[in-house]
Short mmCIF file of C-alpha atoms and ligand atoms in Angstrom, two decimals:
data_model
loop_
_atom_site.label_atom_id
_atom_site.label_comp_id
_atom_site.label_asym_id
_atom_site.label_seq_id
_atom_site.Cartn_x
_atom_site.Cartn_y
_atom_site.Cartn_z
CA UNK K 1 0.00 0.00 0.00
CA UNK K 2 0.91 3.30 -0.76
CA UNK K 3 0.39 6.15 1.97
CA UNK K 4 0.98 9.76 0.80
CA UNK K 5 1.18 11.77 3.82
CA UNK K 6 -0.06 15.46 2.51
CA UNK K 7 -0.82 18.92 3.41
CA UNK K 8 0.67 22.33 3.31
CA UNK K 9 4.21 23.10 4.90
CA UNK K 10 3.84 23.04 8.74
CA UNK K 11 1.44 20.79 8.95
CA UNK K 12 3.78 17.66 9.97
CA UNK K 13 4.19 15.79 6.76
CA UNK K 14 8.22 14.93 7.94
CA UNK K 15 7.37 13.97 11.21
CA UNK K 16 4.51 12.02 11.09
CA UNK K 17 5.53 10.28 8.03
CA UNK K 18 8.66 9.12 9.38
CA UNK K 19 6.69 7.62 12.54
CA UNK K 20 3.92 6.34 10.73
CA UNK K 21 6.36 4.70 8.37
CA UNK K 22 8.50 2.99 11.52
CA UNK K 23 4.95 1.71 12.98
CA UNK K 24 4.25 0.31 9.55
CA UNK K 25 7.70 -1.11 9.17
CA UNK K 26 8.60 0.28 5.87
CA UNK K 27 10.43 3.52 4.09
CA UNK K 28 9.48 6.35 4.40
CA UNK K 29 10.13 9.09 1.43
CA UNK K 30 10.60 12.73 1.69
CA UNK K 31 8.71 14.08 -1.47
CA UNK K 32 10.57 17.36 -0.89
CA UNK K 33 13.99 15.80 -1.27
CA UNK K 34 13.06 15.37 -4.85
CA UNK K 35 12.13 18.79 -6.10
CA UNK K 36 14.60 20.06 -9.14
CA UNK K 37 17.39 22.53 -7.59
CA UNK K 38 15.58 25.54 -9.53
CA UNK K 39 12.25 24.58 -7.37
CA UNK K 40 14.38 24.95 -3.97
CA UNK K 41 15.93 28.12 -4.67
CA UNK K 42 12.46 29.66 -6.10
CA UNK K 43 11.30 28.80 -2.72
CA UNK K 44 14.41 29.41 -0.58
CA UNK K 45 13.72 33.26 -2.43
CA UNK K 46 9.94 33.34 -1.05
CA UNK K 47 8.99 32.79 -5.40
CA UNK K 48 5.61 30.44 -5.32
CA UNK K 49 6.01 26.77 -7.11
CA UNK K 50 3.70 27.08 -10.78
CA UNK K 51 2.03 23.95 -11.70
CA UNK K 52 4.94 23.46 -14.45
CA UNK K 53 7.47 23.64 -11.76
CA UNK K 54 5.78 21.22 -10.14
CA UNK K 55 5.41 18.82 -12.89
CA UNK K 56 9.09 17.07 -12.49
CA UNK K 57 9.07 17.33 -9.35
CA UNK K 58 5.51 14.66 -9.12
CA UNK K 59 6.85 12.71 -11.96
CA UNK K 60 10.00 12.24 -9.69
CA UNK K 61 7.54 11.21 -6.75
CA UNK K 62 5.01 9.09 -8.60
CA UNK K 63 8.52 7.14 -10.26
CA UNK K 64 9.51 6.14 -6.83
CA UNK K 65 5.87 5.05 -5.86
CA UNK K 66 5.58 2.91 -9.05
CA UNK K 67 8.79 1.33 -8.19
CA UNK K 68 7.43 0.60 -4.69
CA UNK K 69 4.30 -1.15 -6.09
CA UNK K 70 6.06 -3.12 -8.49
CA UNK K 71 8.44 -4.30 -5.86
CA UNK K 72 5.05 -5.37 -3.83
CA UNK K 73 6.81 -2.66 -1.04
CA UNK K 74 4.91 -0.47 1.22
CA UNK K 75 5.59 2.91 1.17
CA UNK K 76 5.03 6.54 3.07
CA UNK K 77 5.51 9.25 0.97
CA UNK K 78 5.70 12.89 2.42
CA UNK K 79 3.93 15.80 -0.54
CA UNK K 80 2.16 18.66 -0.18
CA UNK K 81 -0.27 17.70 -3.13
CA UNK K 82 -2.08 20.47 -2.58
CA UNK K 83 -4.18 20.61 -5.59
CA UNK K 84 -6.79 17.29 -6.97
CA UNK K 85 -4.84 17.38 -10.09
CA UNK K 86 -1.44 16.62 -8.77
CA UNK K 87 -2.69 13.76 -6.43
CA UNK K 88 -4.60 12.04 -9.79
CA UNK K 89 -1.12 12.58 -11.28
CA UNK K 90 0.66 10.88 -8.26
CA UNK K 91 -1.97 7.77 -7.44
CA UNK K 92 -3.73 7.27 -11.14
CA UNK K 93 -3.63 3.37 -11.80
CA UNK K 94 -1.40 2.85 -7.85
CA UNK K 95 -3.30 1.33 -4.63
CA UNK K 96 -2.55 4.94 -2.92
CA UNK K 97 -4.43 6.05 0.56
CA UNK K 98 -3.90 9.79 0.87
CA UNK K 99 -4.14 10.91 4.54
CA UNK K 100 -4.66 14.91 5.05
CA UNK K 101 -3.01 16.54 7.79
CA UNK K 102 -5.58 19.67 8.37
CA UNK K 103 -4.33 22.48 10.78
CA UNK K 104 -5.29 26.01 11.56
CA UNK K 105 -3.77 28.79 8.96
CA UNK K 106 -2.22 30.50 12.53
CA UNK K 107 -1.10 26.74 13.97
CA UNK K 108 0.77 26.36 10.89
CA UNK K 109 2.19 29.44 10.37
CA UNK K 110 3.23 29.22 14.22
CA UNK K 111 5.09 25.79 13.93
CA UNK K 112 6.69 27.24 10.50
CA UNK K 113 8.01 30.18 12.18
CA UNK K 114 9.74 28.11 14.85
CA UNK K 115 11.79 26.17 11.75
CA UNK K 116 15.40 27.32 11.21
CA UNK K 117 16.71 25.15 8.31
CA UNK K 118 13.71 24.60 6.21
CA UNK K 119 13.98 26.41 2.44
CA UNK K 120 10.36 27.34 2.71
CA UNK K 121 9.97 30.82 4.37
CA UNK K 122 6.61 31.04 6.09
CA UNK K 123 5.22 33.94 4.00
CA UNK K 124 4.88 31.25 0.97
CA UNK K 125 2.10 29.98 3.41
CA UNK K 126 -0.43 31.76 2.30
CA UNK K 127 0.85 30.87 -1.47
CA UNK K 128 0.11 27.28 -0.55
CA UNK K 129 -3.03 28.12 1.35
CA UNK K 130 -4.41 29.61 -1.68
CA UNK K 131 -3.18 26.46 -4.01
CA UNK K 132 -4.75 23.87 -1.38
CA UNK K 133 -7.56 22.06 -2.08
CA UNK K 134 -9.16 20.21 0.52
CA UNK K 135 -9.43 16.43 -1.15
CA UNK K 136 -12.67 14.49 -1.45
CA UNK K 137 -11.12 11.40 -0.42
CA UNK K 138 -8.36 11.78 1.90
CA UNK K 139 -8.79 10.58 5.45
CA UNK K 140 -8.68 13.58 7.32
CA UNK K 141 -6.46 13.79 10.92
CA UNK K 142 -6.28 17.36 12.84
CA UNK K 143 -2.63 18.23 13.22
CA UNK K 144 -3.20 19.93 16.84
CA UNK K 145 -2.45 16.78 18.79
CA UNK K 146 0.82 15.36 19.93
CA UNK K 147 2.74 13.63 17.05
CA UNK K 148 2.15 10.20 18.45
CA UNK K 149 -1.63 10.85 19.50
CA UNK K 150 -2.14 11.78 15.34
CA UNK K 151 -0.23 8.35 14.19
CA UNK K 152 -2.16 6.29 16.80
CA UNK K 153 -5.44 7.82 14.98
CA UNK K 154 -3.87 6.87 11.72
CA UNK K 155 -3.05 3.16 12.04
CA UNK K 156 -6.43 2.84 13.64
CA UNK K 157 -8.64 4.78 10.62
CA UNK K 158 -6.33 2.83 7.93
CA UNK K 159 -7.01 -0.16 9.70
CA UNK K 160 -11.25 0.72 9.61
CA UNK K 161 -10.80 2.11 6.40
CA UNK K 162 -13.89 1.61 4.41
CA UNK K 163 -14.10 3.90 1.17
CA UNK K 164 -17.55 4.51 0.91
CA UNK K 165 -19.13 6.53 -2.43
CA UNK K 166 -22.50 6.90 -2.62
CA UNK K 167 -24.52 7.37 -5.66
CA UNK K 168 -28.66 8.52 -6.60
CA UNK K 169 -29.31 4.99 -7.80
CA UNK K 170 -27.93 2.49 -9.91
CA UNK K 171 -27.71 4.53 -13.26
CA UNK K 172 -25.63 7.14 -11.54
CA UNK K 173 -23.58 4.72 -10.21
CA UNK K 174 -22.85 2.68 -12.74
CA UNK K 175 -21.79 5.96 -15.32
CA UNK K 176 -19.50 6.78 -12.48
CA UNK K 177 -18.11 3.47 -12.35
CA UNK K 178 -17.82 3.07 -15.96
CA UNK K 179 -15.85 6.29 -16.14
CA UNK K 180 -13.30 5.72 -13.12
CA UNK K 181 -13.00 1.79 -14.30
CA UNK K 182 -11.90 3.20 -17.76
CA UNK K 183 -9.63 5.33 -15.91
CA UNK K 184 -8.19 2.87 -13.95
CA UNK K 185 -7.85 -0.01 -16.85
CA UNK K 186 -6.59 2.30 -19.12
CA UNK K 187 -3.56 3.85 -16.52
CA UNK K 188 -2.72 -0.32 -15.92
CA UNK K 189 -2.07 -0.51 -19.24
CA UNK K 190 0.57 2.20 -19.20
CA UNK K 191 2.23 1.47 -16.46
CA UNK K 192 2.53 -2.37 -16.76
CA UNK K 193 1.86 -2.99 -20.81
CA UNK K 194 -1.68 -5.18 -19.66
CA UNK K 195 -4.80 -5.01 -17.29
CA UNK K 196 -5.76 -8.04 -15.28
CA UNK K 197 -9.39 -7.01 -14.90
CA UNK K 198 -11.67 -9.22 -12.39
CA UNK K 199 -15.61 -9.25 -13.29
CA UNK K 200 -18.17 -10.55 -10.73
CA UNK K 201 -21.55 -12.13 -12.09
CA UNK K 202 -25.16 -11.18 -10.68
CA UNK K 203 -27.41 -8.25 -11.80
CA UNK K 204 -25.27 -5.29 -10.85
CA UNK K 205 -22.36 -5.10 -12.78
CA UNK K 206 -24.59 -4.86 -15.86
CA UNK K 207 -25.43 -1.21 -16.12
CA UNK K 208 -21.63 -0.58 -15.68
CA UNK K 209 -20.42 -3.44 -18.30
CA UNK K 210 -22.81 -1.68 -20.75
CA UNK K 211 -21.73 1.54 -20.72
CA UNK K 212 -18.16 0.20 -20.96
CA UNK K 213 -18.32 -1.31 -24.04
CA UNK K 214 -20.22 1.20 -25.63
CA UNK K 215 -19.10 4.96 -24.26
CA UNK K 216 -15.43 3.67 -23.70
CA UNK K 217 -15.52 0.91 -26.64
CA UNK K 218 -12.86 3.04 -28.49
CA UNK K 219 -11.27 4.92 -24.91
CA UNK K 220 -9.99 1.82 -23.27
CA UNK K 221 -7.00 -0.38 -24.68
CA UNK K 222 -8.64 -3.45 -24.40
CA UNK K 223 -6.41 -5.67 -26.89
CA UNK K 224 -4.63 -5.07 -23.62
CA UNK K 225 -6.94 -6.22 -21.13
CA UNK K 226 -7.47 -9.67 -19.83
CA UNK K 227 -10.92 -10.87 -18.46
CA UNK K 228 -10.84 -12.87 -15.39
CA UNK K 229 -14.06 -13.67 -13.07
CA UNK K 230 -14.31 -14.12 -9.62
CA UNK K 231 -16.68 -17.09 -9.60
CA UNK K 232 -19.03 -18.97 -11.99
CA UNK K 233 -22.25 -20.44 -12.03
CA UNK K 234 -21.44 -24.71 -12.75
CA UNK K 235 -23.86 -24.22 -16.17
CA UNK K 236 -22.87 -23.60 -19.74
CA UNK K 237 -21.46 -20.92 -20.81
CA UNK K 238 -24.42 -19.98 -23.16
CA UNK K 239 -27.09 -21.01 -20.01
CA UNK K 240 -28.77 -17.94 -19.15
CA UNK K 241 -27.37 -17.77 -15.37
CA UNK K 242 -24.03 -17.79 -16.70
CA UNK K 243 -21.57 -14.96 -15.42
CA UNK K 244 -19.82 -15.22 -18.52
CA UNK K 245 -22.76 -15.06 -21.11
CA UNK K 246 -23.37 -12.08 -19.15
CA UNK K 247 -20.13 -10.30 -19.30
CA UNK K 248 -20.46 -11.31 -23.34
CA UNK K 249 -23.73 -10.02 -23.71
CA UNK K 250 -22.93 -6.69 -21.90
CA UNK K 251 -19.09 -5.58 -22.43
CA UNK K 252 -17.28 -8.04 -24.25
CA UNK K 253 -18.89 -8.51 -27.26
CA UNK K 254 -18.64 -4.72 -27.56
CA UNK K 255 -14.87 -4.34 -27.38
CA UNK K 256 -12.08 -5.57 -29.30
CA UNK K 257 -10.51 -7.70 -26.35
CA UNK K 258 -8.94 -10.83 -28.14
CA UNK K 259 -10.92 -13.94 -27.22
CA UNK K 260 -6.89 -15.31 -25.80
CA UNK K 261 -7.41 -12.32 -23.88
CA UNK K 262 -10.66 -13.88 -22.50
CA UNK K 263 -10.24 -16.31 -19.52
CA UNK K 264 -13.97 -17.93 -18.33
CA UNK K 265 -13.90 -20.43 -15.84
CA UNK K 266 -14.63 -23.65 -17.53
CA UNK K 267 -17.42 -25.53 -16.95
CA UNK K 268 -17.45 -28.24 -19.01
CA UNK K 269 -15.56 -30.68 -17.23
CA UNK K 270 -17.72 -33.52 -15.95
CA UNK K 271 -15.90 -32.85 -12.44
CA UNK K 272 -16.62 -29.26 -11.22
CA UNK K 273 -13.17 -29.79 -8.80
CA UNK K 274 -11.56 -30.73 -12.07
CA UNK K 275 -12.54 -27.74 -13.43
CA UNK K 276 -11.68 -25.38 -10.77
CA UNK K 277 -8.04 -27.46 -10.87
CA UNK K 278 -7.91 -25.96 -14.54
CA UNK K 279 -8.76 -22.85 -14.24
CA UNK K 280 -6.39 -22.47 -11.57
CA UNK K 281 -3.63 -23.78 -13.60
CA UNK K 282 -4.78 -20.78 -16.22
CA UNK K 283 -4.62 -18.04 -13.48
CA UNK K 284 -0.85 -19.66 -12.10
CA UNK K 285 -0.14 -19.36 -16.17
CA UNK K 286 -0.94 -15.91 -16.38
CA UNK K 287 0.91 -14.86 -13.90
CA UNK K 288 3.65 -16.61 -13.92
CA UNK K 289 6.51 -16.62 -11.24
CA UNK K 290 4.75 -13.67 -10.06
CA UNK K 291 2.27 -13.31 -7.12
CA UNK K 292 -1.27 -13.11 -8.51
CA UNK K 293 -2.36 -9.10 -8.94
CA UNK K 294 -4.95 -8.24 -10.38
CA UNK K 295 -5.50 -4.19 -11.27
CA UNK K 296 -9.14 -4.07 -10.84
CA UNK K 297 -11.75 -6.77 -9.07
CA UNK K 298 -14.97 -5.25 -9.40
CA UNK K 299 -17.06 -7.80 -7.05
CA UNK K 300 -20.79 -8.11 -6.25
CA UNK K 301 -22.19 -8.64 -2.09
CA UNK K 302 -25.10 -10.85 -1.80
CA UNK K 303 -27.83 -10.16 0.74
CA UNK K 304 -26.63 -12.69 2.90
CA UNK K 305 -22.88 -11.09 2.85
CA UNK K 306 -21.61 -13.46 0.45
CA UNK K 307 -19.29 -12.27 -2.17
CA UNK K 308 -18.37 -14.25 -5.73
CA UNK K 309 -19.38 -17.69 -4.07
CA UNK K 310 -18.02 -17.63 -1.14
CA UNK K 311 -20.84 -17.70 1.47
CA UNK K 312 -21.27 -17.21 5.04
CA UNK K 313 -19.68 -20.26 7.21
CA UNK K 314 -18.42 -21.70 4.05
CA UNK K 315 -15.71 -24.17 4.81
CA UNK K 316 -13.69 -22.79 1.62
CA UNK K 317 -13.13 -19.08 3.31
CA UNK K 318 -10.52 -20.90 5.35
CA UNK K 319 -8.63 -21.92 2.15
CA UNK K 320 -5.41 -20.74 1.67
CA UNK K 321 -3.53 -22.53 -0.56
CA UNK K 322 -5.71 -23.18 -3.28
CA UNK K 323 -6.87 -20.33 -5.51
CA UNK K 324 -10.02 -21.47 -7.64
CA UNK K 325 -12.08 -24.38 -5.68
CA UNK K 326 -15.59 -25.71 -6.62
CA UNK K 327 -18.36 -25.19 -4.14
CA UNK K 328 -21.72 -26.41 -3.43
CA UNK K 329 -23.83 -23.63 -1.89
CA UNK K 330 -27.27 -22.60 -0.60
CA UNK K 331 -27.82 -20.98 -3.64
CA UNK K 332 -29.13 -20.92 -7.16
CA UNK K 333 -27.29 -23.12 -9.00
CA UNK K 334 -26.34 -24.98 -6.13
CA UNK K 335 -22.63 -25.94 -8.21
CA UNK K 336 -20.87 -22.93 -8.63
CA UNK K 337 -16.91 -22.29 -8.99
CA UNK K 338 -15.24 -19.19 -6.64
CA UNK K 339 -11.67 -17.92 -6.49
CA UNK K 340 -10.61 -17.99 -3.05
CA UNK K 341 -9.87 -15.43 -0.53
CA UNK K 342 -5.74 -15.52 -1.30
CA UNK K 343 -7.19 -14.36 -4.63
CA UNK K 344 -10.02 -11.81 -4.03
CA UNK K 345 -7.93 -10.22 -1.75
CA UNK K 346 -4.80 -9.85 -4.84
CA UNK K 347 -5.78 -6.75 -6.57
CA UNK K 348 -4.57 -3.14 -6.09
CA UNK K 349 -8.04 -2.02 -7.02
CA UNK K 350 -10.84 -3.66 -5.55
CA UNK K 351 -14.34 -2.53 -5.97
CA UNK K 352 -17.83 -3.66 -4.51
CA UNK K 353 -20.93 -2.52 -6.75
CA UNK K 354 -24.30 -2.82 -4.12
CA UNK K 355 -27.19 -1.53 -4.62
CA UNK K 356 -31.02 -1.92 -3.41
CA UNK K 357 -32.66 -2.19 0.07
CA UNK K 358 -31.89 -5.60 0.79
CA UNK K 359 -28.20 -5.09 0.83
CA UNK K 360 -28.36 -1.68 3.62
CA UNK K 361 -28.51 -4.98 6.56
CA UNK K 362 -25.23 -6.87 5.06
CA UNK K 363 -23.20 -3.17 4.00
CA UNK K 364 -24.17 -2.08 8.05
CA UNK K 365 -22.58 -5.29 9.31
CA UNK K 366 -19.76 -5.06 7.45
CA UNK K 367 -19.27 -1.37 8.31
CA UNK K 368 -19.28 -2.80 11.68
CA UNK K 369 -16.70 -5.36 10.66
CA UNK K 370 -18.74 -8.45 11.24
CA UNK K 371 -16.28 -10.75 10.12
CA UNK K 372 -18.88 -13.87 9.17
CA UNK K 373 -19.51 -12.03 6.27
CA UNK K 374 -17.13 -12.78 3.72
CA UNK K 375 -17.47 -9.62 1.78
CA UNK K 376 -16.23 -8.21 5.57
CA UNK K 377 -12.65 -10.50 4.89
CA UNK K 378 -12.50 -9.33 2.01
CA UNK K 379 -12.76 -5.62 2.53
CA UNK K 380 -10.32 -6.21 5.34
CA UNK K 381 -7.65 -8.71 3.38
CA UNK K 382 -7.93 -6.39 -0.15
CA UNK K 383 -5.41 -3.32 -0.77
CA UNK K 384 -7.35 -0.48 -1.92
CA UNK K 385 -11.48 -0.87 -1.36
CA UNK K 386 -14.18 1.25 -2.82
CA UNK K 387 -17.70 0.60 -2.09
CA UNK K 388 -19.87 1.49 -4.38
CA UNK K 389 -23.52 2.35 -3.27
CA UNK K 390 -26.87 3.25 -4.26
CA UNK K 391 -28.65 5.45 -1.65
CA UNK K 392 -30.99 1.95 -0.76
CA UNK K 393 -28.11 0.00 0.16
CA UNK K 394 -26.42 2.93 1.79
CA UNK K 395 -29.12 3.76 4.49
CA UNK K 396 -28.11 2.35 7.08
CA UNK K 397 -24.27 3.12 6.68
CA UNK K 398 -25.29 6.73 6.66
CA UNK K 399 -27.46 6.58 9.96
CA UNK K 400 -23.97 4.67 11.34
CA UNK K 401 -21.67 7.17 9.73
CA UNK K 402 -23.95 10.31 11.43
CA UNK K 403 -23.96 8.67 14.89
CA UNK K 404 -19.93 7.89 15.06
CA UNK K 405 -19.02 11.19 13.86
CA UNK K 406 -21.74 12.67 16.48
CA UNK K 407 -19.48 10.55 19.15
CA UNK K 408 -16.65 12.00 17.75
CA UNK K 409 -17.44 15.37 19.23
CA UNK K 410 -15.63 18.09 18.13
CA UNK K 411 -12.79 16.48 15.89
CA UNK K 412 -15.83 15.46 13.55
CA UNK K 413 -17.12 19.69 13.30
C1 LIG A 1 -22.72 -14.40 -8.63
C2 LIG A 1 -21.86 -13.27 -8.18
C3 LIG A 1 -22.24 -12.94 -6.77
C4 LIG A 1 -22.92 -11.60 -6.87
C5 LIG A 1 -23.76 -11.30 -5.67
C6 LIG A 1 -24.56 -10.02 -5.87
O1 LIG A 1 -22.26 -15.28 -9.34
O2 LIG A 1 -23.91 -14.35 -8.30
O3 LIG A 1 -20.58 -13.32 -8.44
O4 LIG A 1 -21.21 -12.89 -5.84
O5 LIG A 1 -21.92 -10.60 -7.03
O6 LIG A 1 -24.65 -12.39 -5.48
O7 LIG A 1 -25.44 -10.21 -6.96
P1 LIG A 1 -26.36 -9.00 -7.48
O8 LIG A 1 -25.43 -8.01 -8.08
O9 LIG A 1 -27.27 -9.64 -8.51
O10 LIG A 1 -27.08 -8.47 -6.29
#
């Protein structure tokens, strides 16, 4: 995972970077170490930073960050990335958390004024004041408390972390989806020359898939993207509850992804654990010597908290080993096949798409981290999570939300 510690100068960035890095056991990298020499001395002469100047100086950062990801390495990076546009330039396509470290104009400008050595001169606080703006989805620590008491709150909100987006209703959600999922594809295939894109099955993903292959048919690289699911129903692949005659019928069809490009779980073997033995041997194929990463899982929650077929108090959430098994579950077909939890929990991206009234019960619990539901594991196991919600499945979260900032007192106003 990829922290970037951010905020104007004075708000901490150094210092609580380097300690949350130590707690987390890994580097920690001082973005400011890695502005060009002309940046420093603009600076060190009270000149403001333009967006141009500022341009090497991110591409320097964001190099360092890829590097980290590709190594599998966490990594704390310390940047001001004060404006939207320079922290979609830093995290585009990268399982990044961004944590904000807010402070009072006069708090800051106090603790500035006490710095000897620094090259920033505290009048270029208002400069950066002016630049800032205040991200949508950073978490958000006040910088008044002792440096430890602000880490403490950090390891615990990353640990709760639960990125929560909440949409009008299905339609909206799925065009926002569709747009941030061609984003996200798209920036894979720069950075690593292919997408490993995970689809889930059920009613959901539909609206998004459609949109997909027809607004983004021609914006996405998708002779570059490979098509992986996250479970199948045990049927044919033309049977109507098939998750792969649905992903056909609704995005692939559409787009010009190769059909080698195109990896269904089979399910045509006479022995569904024969099958799942296969496909397995496909994903271990793909990916070589490498561990198993997928760049984007966009996964489904049943009512009952189950996620691709992995249901509640199923014996196969304690698998480990094994990365595709077959299952036989309460459910509709019965015979179904599931990637396991070593796998769902494998991609930098990973995104659950819930919607309607019957989910609010399940999306409350696993607010509340009731691990028997396995969409809870994997929300918990998964690097970067976004939950995608309609306003139905959303109620109750928001009543939850409302009540445990009201507890927070003040540090919620
Ligand atoms: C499946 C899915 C499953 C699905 C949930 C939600 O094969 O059914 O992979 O995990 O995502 O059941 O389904 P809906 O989107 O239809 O509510």
């Amino acid at each position: 995972m990829i922290i970037v510690v951010m905020g104007v100068a004075g708000s901490g960035k150094t210092t609580i970077g380097t300690m949350l890095a130590s707690a987390l056991g890994c580097r920690y990298l001082e973005g400011d170490s890695l502005h060009p020499a002309a940046n420093v001395a603009a600076m060190a002469r009270g000149i403001p930073l333009t967006d141009a100047d500022r341009a090497p100086w991110l591409a320097a950062i964001r190099e360092q960050m890829v590097s980290a990801v590709e190594d599998g390495r966490d990594l704390v990076v310390g940047c001001s990335a004060l404006k939207q546009v320079y922290r979609d330039t830093l995290s585009t396509g990268l399982p990044a958390v961004f944590i904000y470290l807010r402070g009072s104009p006069e708090l800051i400008r106090s603790r500035l004024l006490e710095r000897e050595d620094h090259f920033f001169e505290a009048d270029m606080l208002d400069s950066q004041l002016d630049d800032l703006e205040e991200p949508r989805d950073a978490l958000v620590v006040d910088v008044s408390p002792p440096p430890a008491v602000i880490v403490d709150l950090i390891l615990k909100q990353l640990e709760a972390r639960m990125d929560i987006r909440e949409f009008t209703d299905i339609d909206e959600l799925s065009e926002r989806a569709a747009e941030t999922a061609a984003t996200v594809i798209t920036a894979a295939v720069e950075l690593r020359g292919r997408c490993a894109l995970m689809l889930s099955g059920g009613s959901t993903p539909r609206g998004m898939h459609e949109i997909l292959g027809s607004r983004f048919r021609d914006a996405v690289p998708w002779p570059s993207v490979h098509v992986f699911w996250s479970d199948e129903r045990y049927v044919p692949h033309d049977d109507p509850r098939s998750n792969y005659r649905m992903a056909r019928e609704t995005l692939l069809d559409h787009v010009p992804c190769p059909a080698s490009n195109i990896h269904p779980m089979p399910t045509s073997f006479d022995d569904p654990a024969e099958a799942a033995r296969a496909h397995e041997a496909t994903i271990r194929e793909f990916f070589g010597d490498a561990s198993p990463r997928f760049d984007l899982a966009v996964l489904g929650m049943g009512a009952d908290g189950h996620t691709a077929s992995l249901f509640p108090d199923a014996a196969e959430l304690e698998e480990r080993e094994r990365w595709v098994l077959s299952v036989t579950a309460d459910a509709e077909p019965p015979t179904r096949l599931t990637l396991t939890l070593p796998l769902l929990t494998s991609s930098d991206v990973t995104w659950f798409l819930v919607t309607g009234s019957e989910k609010a019960a399940p999306m409350a619990r696993v607010l509340a981290g009731d691990a028997s539901l396995p969409a809870t594991l994997v929300q918990r196991g998964a690097g970067r999570v976004v939950w995608w919600l309609d306003r139905e499945a959303a109620a109750q979260v928001d009543s939850m939300s409302a009540s445990s900032s009201a507890k927070g007192g003040d540090a919620a106003d």
